[in-house]
Amino acid sequence: MAAEAKGREAERQARRASRWAGPWIEGLARFGYAAEGVVYAIMGVLALGVATGTGGRTTGQRGVFALIAAQPLGRPMLGLVAAGFVGYALWRLVQATADADGEGRDAKGLARRAGYAFSALAYSALALGSGRAALGSGGGGRSARDWTAWLLAEPFGQALAVVAGLAILGFGAYEVYQAYRAEFARYLKLGEIGGRAGRWVVRLGRFGVAARGVVFGLVGGFLVLAAVQHDPEEARGLGGALHALIRQPFGPWLLGVVALGLAAYGLLMVVVARYRSISPG
């Protein structure tokens, strides 16, 4: 009886998710993955230039927005990125609320869906920032230090900052775990990619997801440090975390490896945009 009930529940989830996985949401999702891929690839290439001494800069998403906006036809291109992030945020919301990937309602499934909901909020903020930059009304927004200073000034702000830092650190660790397990591969149509190409996608994807996890782990660690020391100047965003790598022993090598990983993650997202299964399970 339990198995039958579980089967019926899975069927209900699949029917509910399939109502959302129509052409419109599939197009938004694929556009969003592509936009994320472009931004991370640029971020990685810029950081690689710093590591190799050929130019570039260590920056996060908002720095990439400013760079794109400064190029010829940059604002229209940035408008497309903003639209992509809107699509990505909506897709994450569908994943969280309608269970479009069939994650289920057990503890693991609910944790994944909660992560999708948080991602929807984060990419909504990125969509707003890139949209403002595309319109020429600024897009920098508050820095990690500004947000940390605001949080530390609030009641129980120090404790909240520690919790937030640990959560980001945990997310980074989970990304590294996902890289080890190649969790992203279960959503890809590897058969359409081909045998050898598919294996390379998995290898580069593992490298890219792990590098992203390392950077987010650094961001979380710096936020915990800022909270413990009650000093918002210790907080770092993605760009600050990358810059911190260059100041370590063998810094150019460390930054170079992570920069290549971020570029690999960007390429993975472009592949995901084309070959991800936008359907239940």
Coordinates of C-alpha atoms in Angstrom, one line a residue:
M1 CA 0.0 0.0 0.0
A2 CA 2.8 2.4 0.8
A3 CA 4.4 1.8 -2.5
E4 CA 1.1 2.4 -4.3
A5 CA 0.6 5.6 -2.4
K6 CA 4.1 6.8 -3.2
G7 CA 3.5 5.9 -6.9
R8 CA 0.2 7.9 -7.0
E9 CA 1.9 10.9 -5.3
A10 CA 4.7 10.8 -7.9
E11 CA 2.1 10.7 -10.7
R12 CA 0.3 13.7 -9.2
Q13 CA 3.6 15.6 -8.9
A14 CA 4.5 14.8 -12.5
R15 CA 1.1 16.0 -13.8
R16 CA 1.3 19.2 -11.7
A17 CA 4.9 19.9 -13.0
S18 CA 4.0 19.1 -16.6
R19 CA 1.4 21.9 -16.5
W20 CA 4.2 24.3 -15.9
A21 CA 6.9 22.9 -18.1
G22 CA 5.3 24.3 -21.3
P23 CA 7.1 26.1 -24.1
W24 CA 7.0 29.5 -22.4
I25 CA 8.6 28.4 -19.2
E26 CA 11.1 26.2 -21.1
G27 CA 12.1 29.2 -23.2
L28 CA 12.6 31.4 -20.1
A29 CA 14.6 28.7 -18.3
R30 CA 17.0 28.2 -21.3
F31 CA 17.4 31.9 -21.8
G32 CA 18.2 32.3 -18.1
Y33 CA 20.8 29.5 -18.0
A34 CA 22.5 31.1 -21.0
A35 CA 22.6 34.5 -19.4
E36 CA 24.1 33.1 -16.2
G37 CA 26.7 31.2 -18.4
V38 CA 27.7 34.4 -20.2
V39 CA 28.2 36.3 -16.9
Y40 CA 30.2 33.6 -15.2
A41 CA 32.4 33.1 -18.3
I42 CA 33.2 36.8 -18.5
M43 CA 33.9 36.8 -14.7
G44 CA 36.3 33.8 -15.1
V45 CA 38.1 35.3 -18.1
L46 CA 38.6 38.6 -16.3
A47 CA 40.0 36.9 -13.2
L48 CA 42.3 34.8 -15.4
G49 CA 43.7 38.0 -16.9
V50 CA 44.7 39.1 -13.3
A51 CA 46.2 35.7 -12.5
T52 CA 48.3 35.7 -15.7
G53 CA 49.3 39.4 -15.5
T54 CA 47.7 40.2 -18.8
G55 CA 45.0 42.6 -17.5
G56 CA 41.5 41.9 -16.4
R57 CA 40.0 42.4 -12.9
T58 CA 38.6 40.4 -10.1
T59 CA 34.9 41.2 -9.9
G60 CA 31.5 39.8 -9.3
Q61 CA 28.3 39.9 -11.3
R62 CA 27.7 43.6 -10.9
G63 CA 31.2 44.4 -12.1
V64 CA 30.5 42.3 -15.2
F65 CA 27.3 44.3 -15.7
A66 CA 29.3 47.6 -15.7
L67 CA 31.8 46.1 -18.1
I68 CA 29.1 45.0 -20.5
A69 CA 27.3 48.4 -20.3
A70 CA 30.5 50.2 -21.3
Q71 CA 30.9 48.3 -24.6
P72 CA 29.4 49.4 -27.9
L73 CA 25.7 48.3 -27.8
G74 CA 26.4 47.3 -24.3
R75 CA 23.2 48.5 -22.8
P76 CA 21.0 46.5 -25.2
M77 CA 23.2 43.4 -24.5
L78 CA 22.8 44.0 -20.8
G79 CA 19.1 44.3 -21.2
L80 CA 19.1 40.8 -22.7
V81 CA 21.1 39.6 -19.7
A82 CA 18.6 41.2 -17.4
A83 CA 15.7 39.5 -19.3
G84 CA 17.6 36.3 -18.9
F85 CA 17.9 36.7 -15.2
V86 CA 14.2 37.4 -15.0
G87 CA 13.5 34.2 -16.8
Y88 CA 16.0 32.3 -14.6
A89 CA 14.3 33.7 -11.4
L90 CA 10.9 32.6 -12.7
W91 CA 12.1 29.2 -13.5
R92 CA 13.6 28.8 -10.1
L93 CA 10.3 29.9 -8.6
V94 CA 8.5 27.2 -10.7
Q95 CA 11.0 24.6 -9.6
A96 CA 10.3 25.6 -5.9
T97 CA 6.5 25.9 -6.0
A98 CA 5.4 23.5 -8.7
D99 CA 8.2 21.0 -8.3
A100 CA 9.0 21.1 -12.0
D101 CA 11.9 18.7 -11.5
G102 CA 9.9 16.2 -9.5
E103 CA 12.1 16.5 -6.4
G104 CA 9.3 15.4 -4.1
R105 CA 8.3 16.2 -0.6
D106 CA 10.7 14.3 1.5
A107 CA 13.4 16.1 3.4
K108 CA 15.9 16.1 0.6
G109 CA 13.4 17.2 -2.0
L110 CA 12.1 20.0 0.3
A111 CA 15.6 21.2 0.9
R112 CA 16.3 21.4 -2.8
R113 CA 13.1 23.3 -3.4
A114 CA 14.0 25.7 -0.6
G115 CA 17.3 26.3 -2.4
Y116 CA 15.4 27.0 -5.6
A117 CA 13.3 29.6 -3.8
F118 CA 16.3 31.3 -2.4
S119 CA 17.9 31.3 -5.8
A120 CA 14.8 32.9 -7.3
L121 CA 15.2 35.8 -4.8
A122 CA 19.0 36.1 -5.6
Y123 CA 18.5 36.2 -9.3
S124 CA 15.6 38.7 -9.0
A125 CA 18.0 41.0 -7.3
L126 CA 20.6 40.4 -10.1
A127 CA 17.9 41.1 -12.7
L128 CA 17.1 44.4 -11.0
G129 CA 20.7 45.3 -10.9
S130 CA 21.5 44.5 -14.5
G131 CA 18.2 46.1 -15.6
R132 CA 19.1 49.4 -13.8
A133 CA 22.6 49.3 -15.4
A134 CA 21.1 48.7 -18.8
L135 CA 18.8 51.8 -18.4
G136 CA 21.8 53.9 -17.3
S137 CA 20.4 54.5 -13.8
G138 CA 23.2 52.7 -12.0
G139 CA 23.4 49.0 -11.2
G140 CA 26.1 48.7 -8.5
G141 CA 23.7 48.6 -5.6
R142 CA 25.1 48.0 -2.1
S143 CA 28.3 46.1 -1.7
A144 CA 28.8 43.2 0.6
R145 CA 30.4 45.5 3.1
D146 CA 27.4 47.9 3.0
W147 CA 24.9 45.1 3.6
T148 CA 27.0 43.7 6.4
A149 CA 27.3 47.1 8.1
W150 CA 23.5 47.5 7.9
L151 CA 22.9 44.0 9.3
L152 CA 25.4 44.4 12.1
A153 CA 23.7 47.6 13.2
E154 CA 20.3 45.8 13.6
P155 CA 19.2 44.0 16.8
F156 CA 20.7 40.5 16.9
G157 CA 22.5 41.5 13.7
Q158 CA 25.8 39.9 14.7
A159 CA 24.1 36.5 15.2
L160 CA 22.1 36.9 12.0
A161 CA 25.3 37.7 10.1
V162 CA 27.0 34.6 11.5
V163 CA 24.0 32.5 10.4
A164 CA 24.0 34.0 6.9
G165 CA 27.7 33.5 6.6
L166 CA 27.4 29.8 7.7
A167 CA 24.5 29.4 5.2
I168 CA 26.6 30.7 2.4
L169 CA 29.6 28.6 3.5
G170 CA 27.3 25.6 3.6
F171 CA 26.1 26.3 0.1
G172 CA 29.7 26.5 -1.1
A173 CA 30.4 23.1 0.5
Y174 CA 27.3 21.7 -1.1
E175 CA 28.4 22.9 -4.5
V176 CA 31.7 21.1 -4.0
Y177 CA 29.7 17.9 -3.0
Q178 CA 27.5 18.4 -6.1
A179 CA 30.7 18.6 -8.2
Y180 CA 31.9 15.3 -6.8
R181 CA 28.6 13.6 -7.4
A182 CA 28.1 15.4 -10.8
E183 CA 24.5 16.1 -9.7
F184 CA 24.0 18.4 -12.6
A185 CA 24.4 15.6 -15.1
R186 CA 21.2 13.9 -14.1
Y187 CA 19.2 16.8 -15.6
L188 CA 21.2 16.8 -18.9
K189 CA 20.3 14.9 -22.1
L190 CA 23.7 13.4 -22.4
G191 CA 22.6 11.1 -25.1
E192 CA 22.0 14.0 -27.4
I193 CA 25.4 15.5 -26.6
G194 CA 27.3 12.3 -27.5
G195 CA 29.6 9.9 -25.8
R196 CA 33.0 11.7 -25.8
A197 CA 31.5 15.2 -25.7
G198 CA 29.2 14.2 -22.9
R199 CA 32.1 12.9 -20.8
W200 CA 33.9 16.2 -21.3
V201 CA 30.8 18.2 -20.3
V202 CA 30.7 16.2 -17.1
R203 CA 34.4 16.7 -16.4
L204 CA 34.4 20.4 -17.1
G205 CA 31.1 20.8 -15.2
R206 CA 32.6 19.2 -12.1
F207 CA 35.5 21.5 -12.3
G208 CA 33.3 24.5 -12.8
V209 CA 30.8 23.7 -10.0
A210 CA 33.6 23.0 -7.6
A211 CA 35.3 26.3 -8.4
R212 CA 32.0 28.2 -7.8
G213 CA 31.6 26.3 -4.5
V214 CA 35.1 27.4 -3.4
V215 CA 34.3 31.1 -4.2
F216 CA 31.0 31.0 -2.3
G217 CA 32.7 29.2 0.6
L218 CA 35.2 32.1 0.8
V219 CA 32.3 34.7 0.7
G220 CA 30.6 32.9 3.6
G221 CA 33.8 32.6 5.5
F222 CA 34.6 36.3 5.2
L223 CA 31.0 37.1 6.3
V224 CA 31.4 35.0 9.4
L225 CA 34.8 36.7 10.1
A226 CA 33.1 40.1 9.7
A227 CA 30.4 39.2 12.1
V228 CA 32.7 37.7 14.8
Q229 CA 35.0 40.7 14.6
H230 CA 32.0 43.1 14.2
D231 CA 33.9 44.7 11.3
P232 CA 32.0 45.0 8.0
E233 CA 35.3 45.8 6.2
E234 CA 36.1 42.1 6.5
A235 CA 33.1 41.1 4.3
R236 CA 33.6 40.3 0.6
G237 CA 31.5 39.7 -2.4
L238 CA 32.5 37.3 -5.2
G239 CA 35.0 39.8 -6.6
G240 CA 36.5 40.4 -3.2
A241 CA 36.8 36.7 -2.6
L242 CA 38.6 36.3 -5.9
H243 CA 40.9 39.2 -5.0
A244 CA 41.7 37.5 -1.7
L245 CA 43.1 34.5 -3.5
I246 CA 45.7 36.5 -5.4
R247 CA 47.1 37.7 -2.0
Q248 CA 47.8 34.2 -0.8
P249 CA 51.0 32.1 -1.2
F250 CA 50.9 30.9 -4.8
G251 CA 48.1 33.4 -5.3
P252 CA 48.3 33.7 -9.1
W253 CA 48.1 29.9 -9.4
L254 CA 45.2 29.7 -7.0
L255 CA 43.3 32.5 -8.7
G256 CA 44.2 31.0 -12.2
V257 CA 42.7 27.6 -11.3
V258 CA 39.5 29.1 -9.8
A259 CA 39.2 31.6 -12.7
L260 CA 39.4 28.7 -15.2
G261 CA 36.8 26.9 -13.1
L262 CA 34.4 29.9 -13.2
A263 CA 34.9 30.0 -17.0
A264 CA 34.2 26.3 -17.2
Y265 CA 31.0 26.8 -15.1
G266 CA 29.9 29.5 -17.6
L267 CA 30.4 27.1 -20.4
L268 CA 28.5 24.4 -18.5
M269 CA 25.5 26.8 -18.1
V270 CA 25.5 27.4 -21.9
V271 CA 25.4 23.6 -22.4
V272 CA 22.7 23.4 -19.8
A273 CA 20.7 26.0 -21.7
R274 CA 20.6 23.8 -24.7
Y275 CA 20.5 20.3 -23.3
R276 CA 18.8 20.4 -19.9
S277 CA 15.6 18.4 -19.5
I278 CA 13.0 21.0 -18.6
S279 CA 10.5 18.4 -17.4
P280 CA 9.6 16.4 -14.3
G281 CA 12.2 14.0 -12.9

